[in-house]
PDB file of C-alpha atoms in Angstrom:
ATOM      1  CA  MET A 712     102.561 -97.728 -30.188  1.00 37.00           C
ATOM      2  CA  ASP A 713      99.232 -95.874 -29.908  1.00 43.00           C
ATOM      3  CA  ASN A 714      97.660 -94.731 -26.659  1.00 43.00           C
ATOM      4  CA  LYS A 715      95.188 -97.607 -26.566  1.00 47.00           C
ATOM      5  CA  ASN A 716      97.902-100.208 -26.749  1.00 48.00           C
ATOM      6  CA  SER A 717      99.824 -98.458 -23.972  1.00 52.00           C
ATOM      7  CA  GLU A 718      96.883 -98.651 -21.535  1.00 77.00           C
ATOM      8  CA  LYS A 719      97.160-101.494 -19.062  1.00 92.00           C
ATOM      9  CA  ILE A 720      94.655-104.327 -19.264  1.00 97.00           C
ATOM     10  CA  GLU A 721      93.367-105.141 -15.791  1.00 97.00           C
ATOM     11  CA  HIS A 722      89.976-106.816 -16.162  1.00 98.00           C
ATOM     12  CA  VAL A 723      89.269-109.551 -18.738  1.00 98.00           C
ATOM     13  CA  LEU A 724      86.103-111.410 -19.668  1.00 98.00           C
ATOM     14  CA  VAL A 725      86.653-114.968 -20.907  1.00 98.00           C
ATOM     15  CA  THR A 726      83.818-116.372 -23.026  1.00 98.00           C
ATOM     16  CA  GLY A 727      83.584-120.128 -23.363  1.00 95.00           C
ATOM     17  CA  ALA A 728      85.213-120.208 -19.943  1.00 96.00           C
ATOM     18  CA  GLY A 729      84.080-123.754 -19.280  1.00 93.00           C
ATOM     19  CA  GLY A 730      85.599-125.060 -22.506  1.00 94.00           C
ATOM     20  CA  THR A 731      88.833-126.662 -23.616  1.00 96.00           C
ATOM     21  CA  VAL A 732      90.728-123.413 -24.266  1.00 98.00           C
ATOM     22  CA  GLY A 733      88.772-120.863 -22.230  1.00 97.00           C
ATOM     23  CA  GLY A 734      89.073-123.095 -19.189  1.00 96.00           C
ATOM     24  CA  LEU A 735      92.851-122.667 -19.383  1.00 98.00           C
ATOM     25  CA  VAL A 736      92.791-118.955 -20.232  1.00 98.00           C
ATOM     26  CA  VAL A 737      91.021-118.184 -16.947  1.00 98.00           C
ATOM     27  CA  PRO A 738      93.766-119.496 -14.603  1.00 98.00           C
ATOM     28  CA  GLY A 739      96.442-118.150 -16.954  1.00 98.00           C
ATOM     29  CA  LEU A 740      95.107-114.641 -16.481  1.00 98.00           C
ATOM     30  CA  ARG A 741      94.692-115.071 -12.739  1.00 97.00           C
ATOM     31  CA  GLU A 742      98.325-116.163 -12.470  1.00 96.00           C
ATOM     32  CA  ARG A 743      99.253-112.781 -13.949  1.00 96.00           C
ATOM     33  CA  GLY A 744      97.216-110.999 -11.301  1.00 96.00           C
ATOM     34  CA  LEU A 745      94.358-109.861 -13.541  1.00 98.00           C
ATOM     35  CA  ARG A 746      90.724-109.639 -12.570  1.00 98.00           C
ATOM     36  CA  VAL A 747      88.765-112.249 -14.504  1.00 98.00           C
ATOM     37  CA  ARG A 748      85.092-112.649 -15.283  1.00 98.00           C
ATOM     38  CA  ALA A 749      84.221-116.097 -16.620  1.00 98.00           C
ATOM     39  CA  LEU A 750      81.216-116.380 -18.921  1.00 98.00           C
ATOM     40  CA  THR A 751      79.542-119.755 -19.163  1.00 96.00           C
ATOM     41  CA  ARG A 752      76.059-120.953 -20.044  1.00 94.00           C
ATOM     42  CA  ASP A 753      75.725-122.986 -16.844  1.00 92.00           C
ATOM     43  CA  PRO A 754      77.947-121.843 -13.936  1.00 91.00           C
ATOM     44  CA  SER A 755      76.813-124.787 -11.808  1.00 89.00           C
ATOM     45  CA  ARG A 756      78.692-127.220 -14.055  1.00 88.00           C
ATOM     46  CA  ARG A 757      82.145-125.710 -13.625  1.00 88.00           C
ATOM     47  CA  THR A 758      84.400-124.718 -10.722  1.00 91.00           C
ATOM     48  CA  PHE A 759      86.727-121.766 -11.311  1.00 95.00           C
ATOM     49  CA  PRO A 760      89.837-120.573  -9.442  1.00 94.00           C
ATOM     50  CA  ALA A 761      89.412-118.437  -6.358  1.00 94.00           C
ATOM     51  CA  GLY A 762      88.766-114.798  -7.124  1.00 95.00           C
ATOM     52  CA  VAL A 763      87.117-115.404 -10.498  1.00 98.00           C
ATOM     53  CA  GLU A 764      83.780-113.688 -11.013  1.00 97.00           C
ATOM     54  CA  VAL A 765      81.362-116.048 -12.769  1.00 97.00           C
ATOM     55  CA  ALA A 766      78.649-114.770 -15.122  1.00 97.00           C
ATOM     56  CA  ALA A 767      75.896-116.758 -16.807  1.00 96.00           C
ATOM     57  CA  GLY A 768      75.167-116.062 -20.460  1.00 97.00           C
ATOM     58  CA  ASP A 769      75.058-117.515 -23.939  1.00 97.00           C
ATOM     59  CA  LEU A 770      76.814-115.903 -26.911  1.00 97.00           C
ATOM     60  CA  ALA A 771      74.204-117.490 -29.165  1.00 97.00           C
ATOM     61  CA  ASP A 772      71.534-115.405 -27.372  1.00 98.00           C
ATOM     62  CA  PRO A 773      72.674-111.784 -26.915  1.00 97.00           C
ATOM     63  CA  ALA A 774      69.598-111.101 -24.765  1.00 97.00           C
ATOM     64  CA  THR A 775      71.311-113.122 -21.994  1.00 98.00           C
ATOM     65  CA  LEU A 776      74.387-110.870 -22.013  1.00 98.00           C
ATOM     66  CA  ASP A 777      72.959-107.756 -20.354  1.00 96.00           C
ATOM     67  CA  GLY A 778      75.708-106.181 -18.241  1.00 96.00           C
ATOM     68  CA  VAL A 779      78.167-108.986 -18.887  1.00 98.00           C
ATOM     69  CA  PHE A 780      80.730-106.728 -20.571  1.00 98.00           C
ATOM     70  CA  ASP A 781      80.407-103.788 -18.152  1.00 98.00           C
ATOM     71  CA  GLY A 782      83.694-102.706 -16.589  1.00 98.00           C
ATOM     72  CA  VAL A 783      85.773-105.078 -18.704  1.00 98.00           C
ATOM     73  CA  ASP A 784      88.927-103.959 -20.546  1.00 98.00           C
ATOM     74  CA  ALA A 785      89.393-106.980 -22.809  1.00 98.00           C
ATOM     75  CA  VAL A 786      87.516-110.057 -24.010  1.00 98.00           C
ATOM     76  CA  PHE A 787      88.597-113.520 -25.093  1.00 98.00           C
ATOM     77  CA  LEU A 788      85.934-114.296 -27.679  1.00 98.00           C
ATOM     78  CA  PHE A 789      84.747-117.776 -28.562  1.00 96.00           C
ATOM     79  CA  PRO A 790      83.306-117.865 -32.115  1.00 94.00           C
ATOM     80  CA  VAL A 791      79.551-117.812 -32.673  1.00 96.00           C
ATOM     81  CA  ALA A 792      79.096-116.567 -36.235  1.00 95.00           C
ATOM     82  CA  GLU A 793      75.340-116.001 -36.196  1.00 96.00           C
ATOM     83  CA  THR A 794      75.368-113.421 -33.387  1.00 98.00           C
ATOM     84  CA  ALA A 795      78.888-112.032 -33.751  1.00 97.00           C
ATOM     85  CA  ALA A 796      77.837-108.550 -34.893  1.00 97.00           C
ATOM     86  CA  ALA A 797      75.383-108.123 -32.021  1.00 98.00           C
ATOM     87  CA  VAL A 798      77.823-109.435 -29.422  1.00 98.00           C
ATOM     88  CA  VAL A 799      80.656-107.209 -30.622  1.00 98.00           C
ATOM     89  CA  ASP A 800      78.321-104.214 -30.580  1.00 98.00           C
ATOM     90  CA  LEU A 801      77.489-104.966 -26.944  1.00 98.00           C
ATOM     91  CA  MET A 802      81.206-105.076 -26.138  1.00 98.00           C
ATOM     92  CA  ARG A 803      81.859-101.769 -27.893  1.00 97.00           C
ATOM     93  CA  ARG A 804      78.965-100.044 -26.136  1.00 97.00           C
ATOM     94  CA  ALA A 805      80.186-101.316 -22.762  1.00 98.00           C
ATOM     95  CA  GLY A 806      83.625 -99.780 -23.284  1.00 98.00           C
ATOM     96  CA  VAL A 807      85.670-102.905 -23.998  1.00 98.00           C
ATOM     97  CA  ARG A 808      88.995-101.911 -25.592  1.00 98.00           C
ATOM     98  CA  ARG A 809      90.568-105.163 -26.718  1.00 98.00           C
ATOM     99  CA  VAL A 810      89.298-108.478 -28.084  1.00 98.00           C
ATOM    100  CA  VAL A 811      91.176-111.673 -28.870  1.00 98.00           C
ATOM    101  CA  VAL A 812      89.277-114.054 -31.150  1.00 98.00           C
ATOM    102  CA  LEU A 813      89.677-117.824 -31.124  1.00 98.00           C
ATOM    103  CA  SER A 814      89.560-118.429 -34.870  1.00 97.00           C
ATOM    104  CA  SER A 815      90.668-121.072 -37.367  1.00 94.00           C
ATOM    105  CA  THR A 816      93.400-121.593 -39.943  1.00 92.00           C
ATOM    106  CA  SER A 817      90.613-122.358 -42.432  1.00 88.00           C
ATOM    107  CA  VAL A 818      89.971-118.607 -42.636  1.00 92.00           C
ATOM    108  CA  SER A 819      93.366-118.124 -44.277  1.00 83.00           C
ATOM    109  CA  ASP A 820      92.261-120.086 -47.345  1.00 75.00           C
ATOM    110  CA  GLY A 821      89.551-117.553 -48.159  1.00 74.00           C
ATOM    111  CA  ASP A 822      87.112-120.286 -49.262  1.00 74.00           C
ATOM    112  CA  ASP A 823      83.631-119.153 -48.241  1.00 77.00           C
ATOM    113  CA  THR A 824      82.223-122.605 -49.074  1.00 73.00           C
ATOM    114  CA  ASP A 825      84.394-124.148 -46.346  1.00 78.00           C
ATOM    115  CA  PHE A 826      82.655-124.969 -43.046  1.00 79.00           C
ATOM    116  CA  GLY A 827      85.506-123.573 -40.957  1.00 82.00           C
ATOM    117  CA  TYR A 828      85.583-120.329 -42.924  1.00 87.00           C
ATOM    118  CA  ARG A 829      81.828-119.804 -42.586  1.00 88.00           C
ATOM    119  CA  HIS A 830      81.979-120.481 -38.865  1.00 90.00           C
ATOM    120  CA  HIS A 831      84.918-118.181 -38.046  1.00 94.00           C
ATOM    121  CA  ARG A 832      85.350-115.426 -40.606  1.00 95.00           C
ATOM    122  CA  PRO A 833      82.097-113.569 -39.729  1.00 95.00           C
ATOM    123  CA  VAL A 834      83.388-113.249 -36.162  1.00 97.00           C
ATOM    124  CA  GLU A 835      86.711-111.856 -37.357  1.00 97.00           C
ATOM    125  CA  GLU A 836      84.945-109.398 -39.664  1.00 96.00           C
ATOM    126  CA  ALA A 837      82.641-108.146 -36.900  1.00 97.00           C
ATOM    127  CA  VAL A 838      85.646-107.491 -34.662  1.00 98.00           C
ATOM    128  CA  GLU A 839      87.639-105.801 -37.414  1.00 97.00           C
ATOM    129  CA  ARG A 840      84.756-103.400 -38.129  1.00 97.00           C
ATOM    130  CA  SER A 841      84.270-102.531 -34.459  1.00 97.00           C
ATOM    131  CA  GLY A 842      87.178-100.123 -33.960  1.00 96.00           C
ATOM    132  CA  LEU A 843      88.429-102.197 -31.009  1.00 98.00           C
ATOM    133  CA  GLU A 844      91.970-103.493 -30.673  1.00 98.00           C
ATOM    134  CA  TRP A 845      91.823-106.979 -32.102  1.00 98.00           C
ATOM    135  CA  THR A 846      93.946-110.096 -32.476  1.00 98.00           C
ATOM    136  CA  HIS A 847      92.931-113.300 -34.231  1.00 98.00           C
ATOM    137  CA  LEU A 848      94.300-116.624 -33.023  1.00 98.00           C
ATOM    138  CA  ARG A 849      93.822-118.888 -36.022  1.00 97.00           C
ATOM    139  CA  ALA A 850      94.121-122.351 -34.591  1.00 95.00           C
ATOM    140  CA  GLY A 851      94.855-125.480 -36.533  1.00 89.00           C
ATOM    141  CA  GLU A 852      93.512-128.856 -35.503  1.00 92.00           C
ATOM    142  CA  PHE A 853      93.237-129.265 -31.722  1.00 96.00           C
ATOM    143  CA  MET A 854      95.139-132.176 -30.201  1.00 98.00           C
ATOM    144  CA  ALA A 855      92.237-132.334 -27.749  1.00 97.00           C
ATOM    145  CA  ASN A 856      89.921-133.474 -30.556  1.00 93.00           C
ATOM    146  CA  ASP A 857      91.617-136.853 -30.221  1.00 96.00           C
ATOM    147  CA  LEU A 858      90.004-137.342 -26.813  1.00 96.00           C
ATOM    148  CA  ASP A 859      86.611-137.669 -28.489  1.00 91.00           C
ATOM    149  CA  SER A 860      88.030-139.647 -31.399  1.00 91.00           C
ATOM    150  CA  TYR A 861      90.297-142.137 -29.659  1.00 96.00           C
ATOM    151  CA  SER A 862      89.976-142.274 -25.884  1.00 97.00           C
ATOM    152  CA  GLY A 863      87.131-144.803 -25.843  1.00 95.00           C
ATOM    153  CA  SER A 864      88.749-147.217 -28.281  1.00 97.00           C
ATOM    154  CA  VAL A 865      92.142-146.899 -26.588  1.00 98.00           C
ATOM    155  CA  ARG A 866      90.664-147.701 -23.185  1.00 98.00           C
ATOM    156  CA  ALA A 867      88.535-150.587 -24.462  1.00 97.00           C
ATOM    157  CA  GLU A 868      90.722-152.123 -27.155  1.00 97.00           C
ATOM    158  CA  GLY A 869      94.117-150.443 -27.241  1.00 98.00           C
ATOM    159  CA  VAL A 870      93.313-149.177 -30.744  1.00 98.00           C
ATOM    160  CA  VAL A 871      93.297-145.885 -32.649  1.00 98.00           C
ATOM    161  CA  ARG A 872      91.093-145.935 -35.755  1.00 96.00           C
ATOM    162  CA  ALA A 873      91.392-143.186 -38.355  1.00 96.00           C
ATOM    163  CA  PRO A 874      91.533-142.539 -42.097  1.00 95.00           C
ATOM    164  CA  HIS A 875      94.632-141.305 -43.903  1.00 91.00           C
ATOM    165  CA  GLY A 876      97.000-142.794 -41.323  1.00 92.00           C
ATOM    166  CA  ASP A 877     100.129-141.575 -43.086  1.00 92.00           C
ATOM    167  CA  ARG A 878      98.979-137.994 -43.691  1.00 92.00           C
ATOM    168  CA  PRO A 879     100.847-135.442 -41.558  1.00 94.00           C
ATOM    169  CA  TRP A 880      99.127-132.638 -39.671  1.00 94.00           C
ATOM    170  CA  ALA A 881     100.371-130.168 -37.078  1.00 96.00           C
ATOM    171  CA  PRO A 882      97.752-130.222 -34.304  1.00 97.00           C
ATOM    172  CA  VAL A 883      98.063-127.691 -31.497  1.00 98.00           C
ATOM    173  CA  HIS A 884      97.994-128.304 -27.730  1.00 98.00           C
ATOM    174  CA  GLU A 885      95.104-126.498 -26.046  1.00 98.00           C
ATOM    175  CA  ALA A 886      97.534-125.118 -23.448  1.00 98.00           C
ATOM    176  CA  ASP A 887      99.480-123.402 -26.240  1.00 98.00           C
ATOM    177  CA  LEU A 888      96.298-121.718 -27.468  1.00 98.00           C
ATOM    178  CA  ALA A 889      95.608-120.517 -23.940  1.00 98.00           C
ATOM    179  CA  ASP A 890      99.166-119.222 -23.540  1.00 98.00           C
ATOM    180  CA  ALA A 891      98.900-117.260 -26.782  1.00 98.00           C
ATOM    181  CA  ALA A 892      95.528-115.854 -25.741  1.00 98.00           C
ATOM    182  CA  VAL A 893      96.866-114.656 -22.401  1.00 98.00           C
ATOM    183  CA  ALA A 894      99.851-113.044 -24.113  1.00 98.00           C
ATOM    184  CA  ALA A 895      97.666-111.245 -26.656  1.00 98.00           C
ATOM    185  CA  LEU A 896      95.140-110.143 -24.043  1.00 98.00           C
ATOM    186  CA  THR A 897      97.729-108.703 -21.668  1.00 97.00           C
ATOM    187  CA  GLY A 898     100.671-107.675 -23.847  1.00 96.00           C
ATOM    188  CA  SER A 899     101.344-105.026 -26.459  1.00 95.00           C
ATOM    189  CA  GLY A 900     102.164-105.260 -30.134  1.00 96.00           C
ATOM    190  CA  HIS A 901      99.424-107.722 -31.088  1.00 97.00           C
ATOM    191  CA  HIS A 902      96.807-105.275 -32.361  1.00 97.00           C
ATOM    192  CA  GLY A 903      95.747-106.012 -35.948  1.00 97.00           C
ATOM    193  CA  LYS A 904      97.621-109.342 -36.062  1.00 98.00           C
ATOM    194  CA  ALA A 905      96.294-112.726 -37.171  1.00 97.00           C
ATOM    195  CA  TYR A 906      98.447-115.533 -35.776  1.00 98.00           C
ATOM    196  CA  THR A 907      98.447-119.068 -37.155  1.00 97.00           C
ATOM    197  CA  LEU A 908      98.831-121.464 -34.240  1.00 98.00           C
ATOM    198  CA  THR A 909      99.908-125.046 -34.829  1.00 97.00           C
ATOM    199  CA  GLY A 910     101.984-127.619 -33.047  1.00 98.00           C
ATOM    200  CA  PRO A 911     105.789-127.426 -33.365  1.00 97.00           C
ATOM    201  CA  GLU A 912     105.988-130.513 -35.598  1.00 97.00           C
ATOM    202  CA  THR A 913     103.882-132.678 -37.855  1.00 96.00           C
ATOM    203  CA  VAL A 914     102.418-135.978 -36.714  1.00 97.00           C
ATOM    204  CA  THR A 915     100.397-138.639 -38.532  1.00 96.00           C
ATOM    205  CA  ALA A 916      97.489-140.604 -37.109  1.00 96.00           C
ATOM    206  CA  ALA A 917      99.677-143.689 -36.870  1.00 97.00           C
ATOM    207  CA  GLU A 918     102.301-141.686 -34.974  1.00 98.00           C
ATOM    208  CA  ARG A 919      99.601-140.422 -32.600  1.00 98.00           C
ATOM    209  CA  ALA A 920      98.717-144.002 -31.743  1.00 98.00           C
ATOM    210  CA  ALA A 921     102.378-144.685 -30.995  1.00 98.00           C
ATOM    211  CA  ALA A 922     102.663-141.539 -28.830  1.00 98.00           C
ATOM    212  CA  ILE A 923      99.573-142.467 -26.817  1.00 98.00           C
ATOM    213  CA  GLY A 924     100.976-145.954 -26.361  1.00 98.00           C
ATOM    214  CA  ALA A 925     104.313-144.558 -25.180  1.00 98.00           C
ATOM    215  CA  ALA A 926     102.532-142.323 -22.664  1.00 98.00           C
ATOM    216  CA  LEU A 927     100.568-145.311 -21.354  1.00 98.00           C
ATOM    217  CA  GLY A 928     103.502-147.708 -21.397  1.00 98.00           C
ATOM    218  CA  ARG A 929     101.678-150.258 -23.535  1.00 98.00           C
ATOM    219  CA  GLU A 930     101.007-150.925 -27.201  1.00 97.00           C
ATOM    220  CA  VAL A 931      98.283-148.944 -28.939  1.00 98.00           C
ATOM    221  CA  ARG A 932      97.626-150.250 -32.450  1.00 98.00           C
ATOM    222  CA  PHE A 933      96.658-148.114 -35.410  1.00 98.00           C
ATOM    223  CA  VAL A 934      93.809-149.356 -37.620  1.00 98.00           C
ATOM    224  CA  HIS A 935      93.267-147.652 -40.965  1.00 96.00           C
ATOM    225  CA  LEU A 936      89.704-146.656 -41.901  1.00 96.00           C
ATOM    226  CA  SER A 937      88.394-145.944 -45.362  1.00 96.00           C
ATOM    227  CA  ASP A 938      86.653-142.598 -45.823  1.00 95.00           C
ATOM    228  CA  GLU A 939      83.301-144.380 -45.764  1.00 95.00           C
ATOM    229  CA  GLU A 940      84.134-146.202 -42.531  1.00 96.00           C
ATOM    230  CA  ALA A 941      85.405-142.994 -40.919  1.00 95.00           C
ATOM    231  CA  ARG A 942      82.290-141.065 -41.901  1.00 94.00           C
ATOM    232  CA  GLU A 943      80.039-143.795 -40.479  1.00 94.00           C
ATOM    233  CA  LEU A 944      82.003-143.889 -37.229  1.00 92.00           C
ATOM    234  CA  TRP A 945      82.011-140.114 -36.771  1.00 90.00           C
ATOM    235  CA  ILE A 946      78.305-139.744 -37.492  1.00 92.00           C
ATOM    236  CA  SER A 947      77.618-142.466 -34.901  1.00 91.00           C
ATOM    237  CA  GLN A 948      79.594-140.326 -32.443  1.00 86.00           C
ATOM    238  CA  GLY A 949      77.406-137.305 -33.185  1.00 88.00           C
ATOM    239  CA  VAL A 950      79.622-135.442 -35.666  1.00 87.00           C
ATOM    240  CA  PRO A 951      77.471-133.476 -38.164  1.00 88.00           C
ATOM    241  CA  PRO A 952      77.784-134.716 -41.773  1.00 89.00           C
ATOM    242  CA  GLU A 953      79.138-131.377 -43.034  1.00 82.00           C
ATOM    243  CA  ILE A 954      81.976-131.545 -40.510  1.00 83.00           C
ATOM    244  CA  CYS A 955      82.696-135.121 -41.590  1.00 88.00           C
ATOM    245  CA  ASP A 956      83.074-133.837 -45.143  1.00 85.00           C
ATOM    246  CA  TRP A 957      85.430-131.137 -43.898  1.00 78.00           C
ATOM    247  CA  LEU A 958      87.525-133.616 -41.925  1.00 82.00           C
ATOM    248  CA  LEU A 959      87.788-135.943 -44.921  1.00 88.00           C
ATOM    249  CA  TRP A 960      89.468-133.294 -47.039  1.00 81.00           C
ATOM    250  CA  GLU A 961      91.453-134.846 -49.866  1.00 80.00           C
ATOM    251  CA  ALA A 962      94.972-133.529 -50.376  1.00 79.00           C
ATOM    252  CA  PRO A 963      95.434-132.418 -54.005  1.00 78.00           C
ATOM    253  CA  ASP A 964      98.151-133.891 -56.180  1.00 79.00           C
ATOM    254  CA  GLY A 965     101.487-132.330 -55.346  1.00 80.00           C
ATOM    255  CA  TRP A 966     100.344-131.109 -51.927  1.00 81.00           C
ATOM    256  CA  ASP A 967     103.362-130.107 -49.845  1.00 84.00           C
ATOM    257  CA  PRO A 968     102.950-130.590 -46.080  1.00 84.00           C
ATOM    258  CA  SER A 969     106.172-128.734 -45.271  1.00 81.00           C
ATOM    259  CA  GLY A 970     104.253-125.494 -44.632  1.00 88.00           C
ATOM    260  CA  LEU A 971     101.933-126.995 -42.026  1.00 94.00           C
ATOM    261  CA  VAL A 972     103.993-125.860 -39.040  1.00 96.00           C
ATOM    262  CA  SER A 973     103.780-122.189 -38.091  1.00 97.00           C
ATOM    263  CA  ALA A 974     106.321-120.309 -35.954  1.00 97.00           C
ATOM    264  CA  ASP A 975     103.692-117.861 -34.654  1.00 98.00           C
ATOM    265  CA  TYR A 976     103.292-119.464 -31.227  1.00 98.00           C
ATOM    266  CA  GLU A 977     106.969-118.922 -30.538  1.00 97.00           C
ATOM    267  CA  LYS A 978     106.701-115.335 -31.811  1.00 96.00           C
ATOM    268  CA  VAL A 979     103.845-114.600 -29.428  1.00 97.00           C
ATOM    269  CA  THR A 980     105.123-116.405 -26.327  1.00 97.00           C
ATOM    270  CA  GLY A 981     108.885-116.650 -26.824  1.00 96.00           C
ATOM    271  CA  ARG A 982     108.982-120.432 -26.413  1.00 97.00           C
ATOM    272  CA  ARG A 983     108.500-123.573 -28.477  1.00 97.00           C
ATOM    273  CA  GLY A 984     105.087-125.191 -28.536  1.00 98.00           C
ATOM    274  CA  ARG A 985     104.187-128.450 -26.850  1.00 98.00           C
ATOM    275  CA  THR A 986     104.509-131.640 -28.885  1.00 98.00           C
ATOM    276  CA  TYR A 987     101.878-134.317 -29.395  1.00 98.00           C
ATOM    277  CA  ALA A 988     103.970-136.661 -27.244  1.00 98.00           C
ATOM    278  CA  GLN A 989     103.735-134.130 -24.398  1.00 98.00           C
ATOM    279  CA  TRP A 990      99.984-133.812 -24.943  1.00 98.00           C
ATOM    280  CA  ALA A 991      99.604-137.578 -24.721  1.00 98.00           C
ATOM    281  CA  VAL A 992     101.448-137.562 -21.387  1.00 98.00           C
ATOM    282  CA  ASP A 993      99.314-134.655 -20.148  1.00 98.00           C
ATOM    283  CA  HIS A 994      96.158-136.661 -20.966  1.00 98.00           C
ATOM    284  CA  ARG A 995      97.380-140.086 -19.916  1.00 98.00           C
ATOM    285  CA  SER A 996      94.527-140.469 -17.447  1.00 98.00           C
ATOM    286  CA  ASP A 997      91.952-139.826 -20.183  1.00 98.00           C
ATOM    287  CA  PHE A 998      93.219-142.846 -22.119  1.00 98.00           C
ATOM    288  CA  SER A 999      93.715-145.167 -19.128  1.00 96.00           C
TER     289      SER A 999
END
């Protein structure tokens, strides 16, 4: 272990602190007794735990980040590819020692034509070049994405609509991502590591409908969509066309889903990840 890794982390800046993952990282750090500065574009729209220092700023506009990183030991970094180099340079100049990046499993494929790769890999590269201690949390699909996709139709009709209803994925609970971030920000032995974070088991879209129904105590039907129907629905919900193309990825012949589940969450935290069934229970009110 080098000297940097042996130095205690006491003060952490959380970017994207008002978001799905960052909003859980903040209280996770406070529970460990750390000082936390929460960065958000509009502090008036979010309430943070007592003792959290709130800073206004936008990673997409480095000019708004003057002084934001001062006095901070570590940063949880939300990905903004276009300004990553400038933001990381600000962190380095301010004396930040450690950075944990919320990244994507799409980076592992090395396909620079892929939307996910283009959005996340430049952030990883900027951090790797910086000389800071770094850890990448390469997340798979978020279970929380299903709130946007399904909550309205479940509430109104008791229906989940999706393409490829029998295709397994291993989506990850947002609380697991936050747990892994807190562990990497505060613990040792994570420098230079890229962790693949998924759920502990695979689940199909049809099985998600069943899990949501079980959490609600009523039937939730699954309705299969063609790719064309799914694309039309998603675009109507505001999903950019290039992301629709990414989401409608076609599995090649012979594709083996057995490698979808990663054990990295358990390696980082020492416990098994949360299942989709647990996530559905956690978000029961969102579907009611």
